[in-house]
Amino acid sequence: AAGVIQSPRHLIKEKRETATLKCYPIPRHDTVYWYQQGPGQDPQFLISFYEKMQSDKGSIPDRFSAQQFSDYHSELNMSSLELGDSALYFCASSLAPLSSGNTIYFGEGSWLTVV
Amino acid sequence: GIQVEQSPPDLILQEGANSTLRCNFSDSVNNLQWFHQNPWGQLINLFYIPSGTKQNGRLSATTVATERYSLLYISSSQTTDSGVYFCAVDTGRDDKIIFGKGTRLHILP
């Protein structure tokens, strides 16, 4: 079965650079979520989209922005990167919003290292 | 917001042992999921269990929604069971799931 696809899987950037992560949800899933997991931490919610509109927002820095496109894929843009942005970034998707009783499925994550 | 607490934070067991991991949550939930994060960082969905009991091989889970807790049982542990086990909940009032801090399980050969 198709899963959530994230790219790139690994990324190394220097401080103050910009990085873009991409996420392709499971086919027919219209809701996408982004999470950030620092070393030894639990995943922290960043932002979610339903039908290309932002549906919820967590502790996402102002330097980060995200959007969902017409084909439902999503991109997370991170600018002015800091060392503390080094983390595993997960994208997840669901068939419809979680409030409808749906299950969330996670991608394998994108490892971002800022040096 | 809702609080999710997992215990114990760390667990070291010999191969073949059984274990019980606990997840307490502070408010009613629409959904509760258990995940296993393997050493490569992959989050594997184990159970979707807002209430009741489910079993999948050596793993089973029980959620008592009225008492706001869930238990994950691992029997006859194998070294491949090592990793971090997360409990995550959603309240149905917003579009996100909230993770607990996890239980780090280390199975010794």
Short mmCIF file of N, CA, C and O in Angstrom, two decimals, chain A residues 33 35 37 40-43 45 48 50 55-56 88 90 97-99 101-104 106 108 111, chain B residues 30-31 33 35 37 40-43 45 48 86 90 92-101 104:
data_model
loop_
_atom_site.label_atom_id
_atom_site.label_comp_id
_atom_site.label_asym_id
_atom_site.label_seq_id
_atom_site.Cartn_x
_atom_site.Cartn_y
_atom_site.Cartn_z
N TYR A 33 -0.13 16.95 7.90
CA TYR A 33 0.40 17.47 9.16
C TYR A 33 1.93 17.48 9.10
O TYR A 33 2.53 16.61 8.50
N TYR A 35 5.35 17.66 11.71
CA TYR A 35 5.86 17.54 13.07
C TYR A 35 7.39 17.68 13.06
O TYR A 35 8.04 17.31 12.08
N GLN A 37 10.79 16.69 15.41
CA GLN A 37 11.27 15.90 16.55
C GLN A 37 12.75 16.16 16.77
O GLN A 37 13.59 15.74 15.98
N GLY A 40 16.14 13.09 21.10
CA GLY A 40 15.65 12.64 22.40
C GLY A 40 14.30 13.21 22.81
O GLY A 40 13.89 13.05 23.96
N GLN A 41 13.62 13.85 21.91
CA GLN A 41 12.33 14.49 22.21
C GLN A 41 11.18 13.74 21.56
O GLN A 41 11.39 12.87 20.72
N ASP A 42 9.97 14.11 21.96
CA ASP A 42 8.79 13.58 21.28
C ASP A 42 8.46 14.50 20.11
O ASP A 42 8.84 15.67 20.09
N PRO A 43 7.75 14.00 19.12
CA PRO A 43 7.38 14.85 17.98
C PRO A 43 6.47 16.00 18.42
O PRO A 43 5.52 15.80 19.16
N PHE A 45 3.98 19.12 17.21
CA PHE A 45 3.14 19.55 16.10
C PHE A 45 3.54 20.94 15.62
O PHE A 45 3.70 21.86 16.41
N SER A 48 -0.98 22.05 10.29
CA SER A 48 -1.75 21.09 9.50
C SER A 48 -2.58 21.82 8.45
O SER A 48 -2.89 23.01 8.60
N TYR A 50 -5.98 21.21 5.63
CA TYR A 50 -7.11 20.42 5.14
C TYR A 50 -7.62 21.11 3.89
O TYR A 50 -7.94 22.30 3.92
N SER A 55 -5.38 24.33 8.82
CA SER A 55 -6.46 23.96 9.72
C SER A 55 -6.07 24.08 11.19
O SER A 55 -6.95 24.25 12.04
N ASP A 56 -4.80 23.97 11.50
CA ASP A 56 -4.36 24.12 12.88
C ASP A 56 -2.88 24.53 12.87
O ASP A 56 -2.16 24.23 11.92
N LEU A 88 14.42 15.77 13.18
CA LEU A 88 13.72 14.87 12.25
C LEU A 88 12.35 15.48 12.01
O LEU A 88 11.62 15.74 12.96
N PHE A 90 8.70 15.16 10.41
CA PHE A 90 7.73 14.20 9.91
C PHE A 90 6.59 14.91 9.21
O PHE A 90 6.10 15.95 9.66
N PRO A 97 -10.05 15.16 8.20
CA PRO A 97 -9.58 15.64 9.50
C PRO A 97 -9.78 14.64 10.63
O PRO A 97 -10.71 13.81 10.58
N LEU A 98 -8.92 14.69 11.62
CA LEU A 98 -8.95 13.76 12.74
C LEU A 98 -10.27 13.83 13.50
O LEU A 98 -10.70 12.83 14.09
N SER A 99 -10.92 14.99 13.47
CA SER A 99 -12.19 15.15 14.19
C SER A 99 -13.27 14.24 13.62
O SER A 99 -14.29 14.00 14.26
N GLY A 101 -12.72 11.16 13.10
CA GLY A 101 -12.40 9.82 13.57
C GLY A 101 -11.43 9.07 12.68
O GLY A 101 -11.44 7.84 12.67
N ASN A 102 -10.58 9.80 11.98
CA ASN A 102 -9.65 9.15 11.06
C ASN A 102 -8.31 8.86 11.72
O ASN A 102 -7.96 9.44 12.73
N THR A 103 -7.56 7.97 11.08
CA THR A 103 -6.24 7.59 11.56
C THR A 103 -5.18 8.40 10.84
O THR A 103 -5.29 8.65 9.64
N ILE A 104 -4.16 8.79 11.57
CA ILE A 104 -3.05 9.55 10.99
C ILE A 104 -1.92 8.59 10.64
O ILE A 104 -1.61 7.66 11.40
N PHE A 106 2.14 8.36 9.30
CA PHE A 106 3.37 9.14 9.23
C PHE A 106 4.29 8.66 8.12
O PHE A 106 4.37 7.46 7.83
N GLU A 108 8.38 8.56 6.65
CA GLU A 108 9.59 8.08 7.30
C GLU A 108 10.45 9.22 7.84
O GLU A 108 11.43 8.98 8.52
N TRP A 111 15.58 13.98 7.76
CA TRP A 111 16.59 14.39 8.74
C TRP A 111 17.25 15.67 8.26
O TRP A 111 17.88 15.69 7.20
N ASN B 30 -10.72 11.66 21.37
CA ASN B 30 -11.44 11.14 20.21
C ASN B 30 -10.73 9.89 19.69
O ASN B 30 -11.36 9.00 19.13
N ASN B 31 -9.42 9.87 19.87
CA ASN B 31 -8.61 8.81 19.31
C ASN B 31 -7.34 8.67 20.12
O ASN B 31 -6.84 9.66 20.68
N GLN B 33 -3.50 6.54 19.74
CA GLN B 33 -2.67 5.65 18.94
C GLN B 33 -1.38 5.34 19.68
O GLN B 33 -0.85 6.18 20.40
N PHE B 35 2.55 4.15 18.93
CA PHE B 35 3.56 4.09 17.89
C PHE B 35 4.84 3.47 18.45
O PHE B 35 5.17 3.64 19.62
N GLN B 37 8.83 3.80 17.58
CA GLN B 37 9.86 4.46 16.78
C GLN B 37 11.12 3.62 16.84
O GLN B 37 11.70 3.45 17.92
N TRP B 40 16.03 3.70 13.61
CA TRP B 40 16.25 4.49 12.40
C TRP B 40 15.30 5.68 12.30
O TRP B 40 15.30 6.39 11.30
N GLY B 41 14.49 5.85 13.32
CA GLY B 41 13.61 7.01 13.37
C GLY B 41 12.22 6.81 12.81
O GLY B 41 11.37 7.70 12.93
N GLN B 42 11.95 5.67 12.23
CA GLN B 42 10.64 5.44 11.63
C GLN B 42 9.57 5.29 12.72
O GLN B 42 9.78 4.59 13.71
N LEU B 43 8.44 5.96 12.50
CA LEU B 43 7.30 5.85 13.40
C LEU B 43 6.33 4.82 12.83
O LEU B 43 5.71 5.05 11.79
N ASN B 45 2.93 2.75 13.24
CA ASN B 45 1.66 2.75 13.94
C ASN B 45 1.35 1.33 14.42
O ASN B 45 1.29 0.40 13.62
N TYR B 48 -4.58 1.69 16.76
CA TYR B 48 -5.54 2.79 16.81
C TYR B 48 -6.60 2.29 17.79
O TYR B 48 -7.33 1.36 17.47
N PHE B 86 5.60 5.50 21.71
CA PHE B 86 4.85 6.73 21.96
C PHE B 86 3.36 6.45 21.98
O PHE B 86 2.84 5.68 21.17
N ASP B 90 -5.73 12.51 20.16
CA ASP B 90 -6.37 13.72 19.64
C ASP B 90 -7.72 13.88 20.33
O ASP B 90 -8.38 12.89 20.66
N GLY B 92 -10.31 15.56 19.14
CA GLY B 92 -11.44 15.76 18.24
C GLY B 92 -11.83 17.21 18.08
O GLY B 92 -12.71 17.54 17.29
N ARG B 93 -11.16 18.09 18.84
CA ARG B 93 -11.50 19.51 18.79
C ARG B 93 -10.54 20.29 17.89
O ARG B 93 -10.77 21.46 17.59
N ASP B 94 -9.44 19.66 17.47
CA ASP B 94 -8.51 20.31 16.56
C ASP B 94 -7.81 19.25 15.72
O ASP B 94 -7.94 18.06 15.98
N ASP B 95 -7.08 19.71 14.70
CA ASP B 95 -6.48 18.79 13.74
C ASP B 95 -5.01 18.51 14.06
O ASP B 95 -4.11 18.95 13.34
N LYS B 96 -4.79 17.78 15.14
CA LYS B 96 -3.43 17.38 15.48
C LYS B 96 -3.53 16.27 16.51
O LYS B 96 -4.55 16.09 17.18
N ILE B 97 -2.45 15.51 16.62
CA ILE B 97 -2.34 14.58 17.72
C ILE B 97 -1.20 15.04 18.62
O ILE B 97 -0.24 15.65 18.14
N ILE B 98 -1.36 14.79 19.90
CA ILE B 98 -0.36 15.19 20.89
C ILE B 98 0.33 13.94 21.41
O ILE B 98 -0.34 13.00 21.85
N PHE B 99 1.66 13.97 21.37
CA PHE B 99 2.44 12.83 21.80
C PHE B 99 2.81 12.94 23.27
O PHE B 99 3.03 14.04 23.80
N GLY B 100 2.92 11.78 23.92
CA GLY B 100 3.56 11.72 25.22
C GLY B 100 5.07 11.74 25.02
O GLY B 100 5.56 11.77 23.89
N LYS B 101 5.80 11.74 26.14
CA LYS B 101 7.27 11.80 26.08
C LYS B 101 7.89 10.48 25.65
O LYS B 101 9.07 10.42 25.33
N ARG B 104 11.31 4.55 26.52
CA ARG B 104 12.45 4.01 25.77
C ARG B 104 12.68 2.59 26.25
O ARG B 104 13.02 2.36 27.41
#
